[in-house]
């Protein structure tokens, strides 16, 4: 295969694709990578290595080919533009097979233990001073060791995935086959068909086949070419010591590559994430997580726990991975899980499979040991699970709590461990959980004064304050709030908000970094704008580029996010007059781009921005004009604003305009201009503004609002409704 110069990786956040991005980037190829769900530290690792992480499924440079993860279906909308332009599209496995075809490849295959063994092997080679190229399908416990690396002219150690059939494209120099249990039931109709696949791979292996002694794999390998077969000693079934099996396999594989690993102390191997990882340990409790998602792996892990901690009550939280596997292997899963003293289940994690009731977690409950069958419950709420498990402080007996599975139970495992580490204090647990989950450029701080971050300049502090560096960190913060029961609220420029004097007991989120401030011109007279961009910047940018329709934004001191939430408007225009689409982080954690015409929008209101978080939008110009003409229109509006609105600190209009008369006019007619409460004063220039003359408190502003509202009600029989928001509160608390 001719090496591409530029590649585009779709679904690049997963542990198949991210290592490939690192590998290709190391090989000098320009890599653009997109995923709608990156996690940290993978995203930062890619960026720091020079991979271009992009926020839209459209690369900036025309790629020579596209590589898609197995999570991206071949019919995916994302692929359409490339199909149209006849850009070659490869599945990850197919690409890797072709790209490495002329190199010395050691392929690690099998149903279990591939990641740990491959990780152990490349770590050991590094230890003896022979670093090699590699692609490993998981993260190392030490994040300084990356999951993919390119070294010119070295061996390439590849963890080869059997799940999508792309294994058939590999012809390695050495094959290390660890085991051959039936798995990936959608791909292999029975255990034998996987063995057949491995047999074919052995036939294509040019140099050596490494297999466990006295195994079916040895028989298969020797039936092909006994001279080129090397065996390693597997663990015995009883010892449950699969780490020493992995070591033996790595050692034998190293030897067949020509390296002597006998000096390596494998006990120093830092391990792979989610492989028998201890998350918390005290005298009475151990909390662990393991990636086991096949009955054999579950048996190995649980029997090992029984041997290592015989005194500890074994409590297992299990989440099945994929509906197809759960359906076919339900009975086996249930048998192995019956090793638990207590069992707690989570709904099946579908990965990219569609929901199938036959593979729902309930499929295995009927096969559980009678002792567990009645007691076992399926949890879909973390707080319920946490209270079922209880805290180690309350527990009278020693226990080991193990989270087992390959789905998203990882979040729950770590959240639970964070609570244990912090004696159940939810705020400490929240920061402990987030400590290594956010990119280094994200800001998360405790007890931050908020008044100076608003235009009104009143109010207390936020218990937590964050400026997420990008949408993944935003999503992580939102998710953590959900897990730890911490309320959260968005703040833009704070130009329509009053912060109460008591502050806010939860997390205040602000979209402040460069990621959120994007304003870019698209060829069709549209702007893509991040929710953190200032309205005045958007207006200036549009003017500079000769785009008409943005002029009214000039005097509104907010950000696009706040303007979308409020449908901010002036002089007869509203924000949603400009909107083509908005992308939101929705309450279910998904990110969706919604066309303007499908949004529920009204006077100073947008439902979707109220329920979700606006991330970015496409704004449409009314047309084009000379920038000088646009500048003149802007100047006119600005001068009108200057003559009608106060310069002092304020939060803009306090009340919504009733249909009959503008609120400002009503208040003025009642002679309330100049009315004051401490340093909060009804503006003499615009009666619907309350200004802070300096040192006002939120309480003063709020009592003045109440007083004005009461006067209007008494004299005009009209109940003015506030337009300005009160951070984290509902006006009903103050106005009833
Ligand atoms: P904030 O005040 O910080 O927040 C407003 C609301 O938006 C809050 O509920 C917040 O939680 C929510 N929010 C913030 N970001 C997001 C997000 N990304 N996703 C979802 N929700 C979010 N308003 C007008 O309509 N017309 C005017 O002419 C006008 N003139 C003003 C003049 C002055 C001097 C001042 C001080 C204010 C004026 N305002 C005006 C009010 C204010 O500027 C607008 O409402 C502005 O759109 C608020 O944006 P912000 O970024 O400051 O939002």
Coordinates of C-alpha atoms in Angstrom, one line a residue, residues 220-626:
X220 CA -4.0 -26.5 15.5
X221 CA -0.6 -24.8 15.1
X222 CA 1.2 -28.1 15.0
X223 CA -1.1 -29.4 12.4
X224 CA 0.2 -26.7 10.1
X225 CA 3.9 -26.6 10.7
X226 CA 5.4 -28.2 13.9
X227 CA 8.8 -26.6 13.3
X228 CA 7.6 -23.1 13.7
X229 CA 5.6 -23.6 16.9
X230 CA 6.7 -22.3 20.3
X231 CA 4.7 -23.1 23.4
X232 CA 4.5 -21.2 26.7
X233 CA 3.2 -22.6 29.9
X234 CA -0.3 -21.4 30.7
X235 CA -1.6 -21.1 34.2
X236 CA -3.6 -24.1 35.6
X237 CA -7.3 -23.6 35.7
X238 CA -7.3 -23.7 39.5
X239 CA -4.5 -21.2 40.2
X240 CA -6.5 -18.3 38.6
X241 CA -3.1 -16.7 38.1
X242 CA -3.7 -15.3 34.6
X243 CA -1.0 -12.5 35.1
X244 CA 1.7 -15.2 35.1
X245 CA 0.2 -16.7 32.0
X246 CA 0.4 -13.3 30.3
X247 CA 4.0 -13.0 31.4
X248 CA 4.9 -16.4 30.1
X249 CA 3.2 -15.5 26.8
X250 CA 5.0 -12.1 26.5
X251 CA 8.3 -13.7 27.4
X252 CA 7.9 -16.4 24.7
X253 CA 6.8 -13.8 22.1
X254 CA 9.8 -11.6 22.9
X255 CA 12.1 -14.6 22.3
X256 CA 10.5 -15.4 19.0
X257 CA 11.2 -11.7 18.0
X258 CA 14.9 -12.3 19.0
X259 CA 14.8 -10.5 22.3
X260 CA 15.8 -12.0 25.7
X261 CA 13.4 -10.8 28.4
X262 CA 14.8 -12.9 31.2
X263 CA 16.3 -9.9 33.0
X264 CA 13.0 -8.1 33.1
X265 CA 11.1 -8.0 36.4
X266 CA 7.6 -8.3 35.2
X267 CA 6.3 -7.5 38.7
X268 CA 7.2 -3.9 37.9
X269 CA 4.8 -3.8 34.9
X270 CA 2.5 -0.9 35.7
X271 CA -0.5 -2.7 34.3
X272 CA -3.3 -1.7 32.0
X273 CA -6.3 0.4 33.0
X274 CA -9.5 -1.5 34.0
X275 CA -7.6 -4.7 34.4
X276 CA -7.8 -5.9 38.0
X277 CA -7.4 -2.3 39.1
X278 CA -7.7 -1.5 42.7
X279 CA -9.7 1.8 43.1
X280 CA -9.9 1.9 46.9
X281 CA -8.5 -0.2 49.7
X282 CA -9.1 0.0 53.5
X283 CA -8.9 -2.5 56.2
X284 CA -12.4 -3.6 55.7
X285 CA -13.1 -2.9 52.0
X286 CA -11.5 -3.3 48.6
X287 CA -13.1 -1.7 45.5
X288 CA -11.8 -3.0 42.2
X289 CA -12.7 -2.8 38.5
X290 CA -12.0 -5.3 35.8
X291 CA -12.8 -5.3 32.1
X292 CA -13.9 -9.0 32.1
X293 CA -16.8 -9.3 29.6
X294 CA -16.7 -12.9 28.6
X295 CA -17.7 -15.8 31.0
X296 CA -14.2 -17.2 31.0
X297 CA -12.8 -13.8 32.0
X298 CA -15.5 -13.4 34.7
X299 CA -14.6 -16.8 36.1
X300 CA -10.9 -16.1 36.1
X301 CA -11.3 -12.8 37.8
X302 CA -13.8 -13.8 40.4
X303 CA -12.0 -17.0 41.3
X304 CA -8.8 -15.1 41.7
X305 CA -10.6 -12.7 44.1
X306 CA -11.9 -15.6 46.1
X307 CA -8.3 -17.1 46.4
X308 CA -6.7 -13.7 47.2
X309 CA -9.3 -12.5 49.7
X310 CA -11.0 -15.5 51.1
X311 CA -12.3 -13.6 54.1
X312 CA -13.9 -10.8 52.2
X313 CA -17.5 -11.0 51.2
X314 CA -17.5 -10.9 47.4
X315 CA -20.0 -8.3 46.0
X316 CA -20.1 -8.1 42.2
X317 CA -21.5 -5.4 40.1
X318 CA -21.8 -6.7 36.5
X319 CA -22.7 -4.9 33.3
X320 CA -22.9 -7.1 30.2
X321 CA -21.3 -5.8 27.0
X322 CA -23.3 -6.1 23.8
X323 CA -26.8 -7.6 23.3
X324 CA -25.6 -10.3 20.9
X325 CA -23.0 -11.7 23.4
X326 CA -25.4 -11.5 26.4
X327 CA -28.1 -13.3 24.5
X328 CA -25.9 -16.2 23.4
X329 CA -23.8 -16.5 26.6
X330 CA -26.4 -15.7 29.2
X331 CA -26.3 -19.1 30.9
X332 CA -22.5 -19.2 31.1
X333 CA -22.4 -15.6 32.4
X334 CA -25.0 -16.5 35.1
X335 CA -23.0 -19.6 36.1
X336 CA -19.8 -17.7 36.5
X337 CA -21.5 -14.8 38.3
X338 CA -22.9 -17.2 40.8
X339 CA -19.4 -17.2 42.4
X340 CA -20.5 -13.9 43.9
X341 CA -22.0 -13.6 47.4
X342 CA -24.0 -10.6 46.3
X343 CA -24.8 -9.6 42.7
X344 CA -25.9 -6.2 41.3
X345 CA -26.6 -5.8 37.7
X346 CA -26.5 -2.9 35.3
X347 CA -28.4 -2.7 32.0
X348 CA -26.5 -4.3 29.0
X349 CA -24.1 -1.8 27.4
X350 CA -24.9 -2.1 23.7
X351 CA -21.7 -0.5 22.3
X352 CA -22.8 0.2 18.7
X353 CA -25.5 -2.5 18.7
X354 CA -29.2 -1.6 18.7
X355 CA -31.3 -2.5 21.7
X356 CA -32.4 -6.1 21.6
X357 CA -34.6 -7.3 24.5
X358 CA -33.2 -10.9 24.0
X359 CA -29.8 -9.6 25.0
X360 CA -30.9 -7.4 27.9
X361 CA -29.3 -8.1 31.2
X362 CA -32.5 -9.7 32.5
X363 CA -31.7 -12.6 30.1
X364 CA -29.2 -13.9 32.6
X365 CA -31.1 -13.6 35.9
X366 CA -33.2 -16.7 35.3
X367 CA -30.0 -18.8 35.2
X368 CA -28.5 -17.5 38.4
X369 CA -28.0 -19.7 41.4
X370 CA -31.3 -19.7 43.3
X371 CA -29.7 -17.9 46.2
X372 CA -28.9 -14.9 44.0
X373 CA -31.9 -15.1 41.7
X374 CA -34.4 -13.5 44.1
X375 CA -32.1 -10.9 45.5
X376 CA -30.4 -9.6 42.4
X377 CA -31.7 -6.2 41.1
X378 CA -30.9 -4.3 38.0
X379 CA -29.8 -0.7 38.7
X380 CA -30.1 2.2 36.4
X381 CA -29.4 4.9 38.9
X382 CA -26.0 5.3 40.6
X383 CA -27.3 6.7 43.8
X384 CA -29.6 3.7 44.3
X385 CA -26.7 1.3 43.7
X386 CA -24.5 3.3 46.1
X387 CA -27.0 3.1 48.9
X388 CA -27.5 -0.6 48.2
X389 CA -23.7 -1.2 48.6
X390 CA -23.5 1.1 51.6
X391 CA -20.4 2.8 52.9
X392 CA -17.5 0.9 54.4
X393 CA -17.9 3.0 57.5
X394 CA -21.3 1.5 58.1
X395 CA -20.4 -2.1 57.1
X396 CA -19.6 -4.6 59.9
X397 CA -18.0 -7.3 57.6
X398 CA -15.0 -7.1 55.3
X399 CA -16.0 -7.0 51.7
X400 CA -14.5 -6.7 48.2
X401 CA -16.7 -4.8 45.8
X402 CA -15.8 -5.6 42.2
X403 CA -17.1 -3.8 39.1
X404 CA -17.0 -6.1 36.2
X405 CA -17.7 -5.5 32.6
X406 CA -16.7 -3.5 29.5
X407 CA -19.5 -1.0 29.4
X408 CA -19.8 2.4 30.9
X409 CA -19.9 1.1 34.5
X410 CA -16.4 2.5 34.7
X411 CA -17.9 5.8 35.7
X412 CA -19.9 4.3 38.5
X413 CA -16.9 2.3 39.7
X414 CA -14.8 5.4 40.0
X415 CA -17.6 7.5 41.5
X416 CA -18.2 4.8 44.1
X417 CA -14.5 4.7 44.9
X418 CA -14.3 8.5 45.1
X419 CA -17.1 8.4 47.8
X420 CA -15.2 5.8 49.7
X421 CA -12.0 7.7 49.6
X422 CA -13.6 10.9 50.9
X423 CA -15.8 9.3 53.6
X424 CA -19.0 10.0 51.7
X425 CA -18.5 13.8 51.4
X426 CA -20.0 14.5 48.0
X427 CA -18.0 17.7 47.3
X428 CA -14.7 16.0 48.1
X429 CA -15.8 13.0 46.1
X430 CA -16.7 15.2 43.1
X431 CA -13.3 16.8 42.9
X432 CA -11.5 13.5 43.6
X433 CA -13.5 11.9 40.7
X434 CA -12.7 14.7 38.4
X435 CA -9.0 15.0 39.3
X436 CA -7.6 13.0 36.4
X437 CA -10.6 13.1 34.1
X438 CA -10.3 16.7 32.8
X439 CA -7.8 18.0 30.4
X440 CA -5.1 20.2 31.9
X441 CA -6.4 23.3 30.3
X442 CA -9.8 23.0 32.0
X443 CA -10.3 25.1 35.1
X444 CA -12.1 23.7 38.1
X445 CA -12.0 25.7 41.3
X446 CA -13.8 25.8 44.6
X447 CA -15.4 28.9 46.2
X448 CA -15.0 31.5 43.5
X449 CA -16.6 34.9 43.9
X450 CA -19.1 35.6 41.1
X451 CA -20.1 39.2 41.4
X452 CA -17.2 40.5 39.3
X453 CA -18.1 38.0 36.6
X454 CA -21.4 39.7 36.0
X455 CA -22.3 43.1 34.7
X456 CA -24.5 43.8 37.8
X457 CA -21.5 43.2 40.1
X458 CA -23.4 41.8 43.1
X459 CA -23.6 38.5 44.9
X460 CA -21.6 35.8 46.6
X461 CA -19.5 32.8 45.5
X462 CA -19.9 29.6 43.6
X463 CA -19.1 26.4 45.6
X464 CA -17.6 25.2 42.3
X465 CA -16.6 27.1 39.2
X466 CA -15.4 25.6 35.9
X467 CA -14.3 26.7 32.5
X468 CA -14.2 23.5 30.5
X469 CA -11.6 23.5 27.7
X470 CA -13.9 21.8 25.2
X471 CA -17.2 19.9 24.9
X472 CA -15.9 16.6 26.2
X473 CA -14.8 18.2 29.4
X474 CA -18.1 20.0 29.6
X475 CA -19.9 16.7 29.2
X476 CA -17.6 15.2 31.9
X477 CA -18.4 18.0 34.3
X478 CA -22.1 17.7 33.7
X479 CA -22.0 13.9 34.1
X480 CA -20.1 14.3 37.4
X481 CA -22.7 16.7 38.7
X482 CA -25.3 14.1 37.9
X483 CA -23.4 11.3 39.7
X484 CA -22.6 13.3 42.8
X485 CA -25.9 15.2 43.1
X486 CA -24.4 18.6 42.6
X487 CA -26.6 21.2 41.0
X488 CA -25.1 23.1 38.0
X489 CA -25.9 26.2 36.1
X490 CA -24.6 28.0 33.0
X491 CA -23.2 31.5 33.0
X492 CA -22.3 33.4 29.9
X493 CA -21.0 37.0 30.3
X494 CA -23.4 37.3 33.3
X495 CA -25.1 40.3 31.7
X496 CA -28.6 39.1 32.4
X497 CA -28.0 37.6 35.8
X498 CA -28.2 38.6 39.5
X499 CA -26.1 36.4 41.8
X500 CA -27.8 36.0 45.2
X501 CA -25.7 37.2 48.2
X502 CA -25.5 33.6 49.4
X503 CA -23.9 32.6 46.2
X504 CA -24.5 29.2 44.6
X505 CA -24.1 25.8 46.2
X506 CA -23.3 24.0 43.0
X507 CA -21.2 24.2 39.9
X508 CA -21.2 27.4 37.7
X509 CA -20.1 26.5 34.2
X510 CA -18.6 29.1 31.8
X511 CA -17.6 28.5 28.2
X512 CA -14.6 30.8 28.2
X513 CA -11.5 29.3 26.4
X514 CA -10.6 29.6 22.7
X515 CA -12.5 26.5 21.9
X516 CA -15.8 28.3 22.6
X517 CA -14.9 31.6 21.0
X518 CA -14.7 30.4 17.4
X519 CA -16.1 32.7 14.8
X520 CA -15.5 31.5 11.3
X521 CA -16.8 32.3 8.0
X522 CA -18.2 29.5 5.9
X523 CA -18.2 29.8 2.1
X524 CA -22.0 30.2 1.9
X525 CA -22.2 33.5 3.9
X526 CA -22.8 31.7 7.2
X527 CA -20.8 31.9 10.4
X528 CA -20.0 29.1 12.7
X529 CA -19.9 30.6 16.2
X530 CA -19.0 29.0 19.5
X531 CA -21.4 29.6 22.4
X532 CA -18.7 31.5 24.3
X533 CA -18.2 34.1 21.6
X534 CA -19.1 37.7 22.6
X535 CA -22.0 39.2 20.6
X536 CA -20.0 42.3 20.0
X537 CA -17.2 40.2 18.4
X538 CA -19.7 38.4 16.2
X539 CA -21.1 41.8 15.1
X540 CA -17.6 43.2 14.3
X541 CA -16.5 40.0 12.5
X542 CA -19.7 40.0 10.3
X543 CA -19.2 43.7 9.5
X544 CA -15.6 43.2 8.5
X545 CA -16.7 40.4 6.2
X546 CA -19.5 42.4 4.7
X547 CA -22.3 40.3 6.2
X548 CA -25.6 42.0 6.9
X549 CA -28.1 41.2 9.7
X550 CA -25.8 41.1 12.7
X551 CA -25.8 44.8 13.4
X552 CA -28.3 44.7 16.3
X553 CA -25.9 42.5 18.4
X554 CA -23.4 45.4 18.8
X555 CA -24.8 46.8 22.1
X556 CA -25.8 43.6 23.8
X557 CA -23.0 42.7 26.2
X558 CA -23.6 38.9 26.3
X559 CA -22.2 35.8 24.7
X560 CA -23.9 33.7 22.0
X561 CA -24.9 31.0 24.6
X562 CA -26.7 33.6 26.8
X563 CA -28.3 35.1 23.7
X564 CA -29.6 31.8 22.5
X565 CA -31.0 31.0 25.9
X566 CA -32.6 34.4 26.1
X567 CA -33.4 34.9 22.4
X568 CA -31.8 38.2 23.0
X569 CA -33.0 41.0 20.7
X570 CA -33.0 44.7 20.1
X571 CA -34.5 47.3 17.7
X572 CA -36.9 44.7 16.2
X573 CA -34.4 41.9 15.6
X574 CA -34.0 38.7 17.6
X575 CA -31.1 36.2 17.9
X576 CA -33.2 33.4 16.3
X577 CA -33.7 35.5 13.2
X578 CA -30.1 34.5 12.5
X579 CA -30.0 30.9 13.5
X580 CA -29.6 28.1 11.0
X581 CA -28.9 25.4 13.6
X582 CA -27.7 25.1 17.1
X583 CA -25.8 22.2 18.6
X584 CA -26.7 21.4 22.2
X585 CA -25.5 19.1 24.9
X586 CA -28.9 17.6 25.9
X587 CA -29.9 16.4 29.3
X588 CA -29.4 12.7 28.2
X589 CA -25.7 13.5 27.6
X590 CA -26.0 13.4 23.8
X591 CA -24.8 16.3 21.5
X592 CA -27.3 17.2 18.8
X593 CA -27.4 19.7 16.1
X594 CA -31.0 21.0 15.9
X595 CA -32.2 23.2 12.9
X596 CA -33.5 26.6 14.0
X597 CA -36.9 25.7 12.5
X598 CA -37.3 22.8 14.9
X599 CA -36.6 24.8 18.0
X600 CA -39.2 26.1 20.5
X601 CA -38.5 29.7 20.6
X602 CA -40.4 32.7 21.9
X603 CA -39.9 36.2 23.4
X604 CA -36.7 36.0 25.4
X605 CA -36.9 32.2 25.5
X606 CA -35.6 29.1 23.9
X607 CA -36.7 25.8 25.4
X608 CA -33.8 23.7 24.2
X609 CA -31.3 26.1 25.6
X610 CA -33.2 26.1 28.9
X611 CA -33.1 22.3 29.1
X612 CA -29.7 21.8 27.5
X613 CA -26.5 23.7 27.0
X614 CA -25.9 25.6 23.7
X615 CA -22.5 24.7 22.3
X616 CA -22.2 26.4 18.9
X617 CA -24.4 27.6 16.1
X618 CA -24.5 28.3 12.5
X619 CA -25.7 31.9 11.9
X620 CA -27.0 33.0 8.6
X621 CA -26.4 36.5 7.1
X622 CA -29.4 38.3 5.5
X623 CA -27.1 39.2 2.6
X624 CA -23.9 41.0 1.8
X625 CA -23.1 44.7 1.7
X626 CA -20.1 47.0 1.8

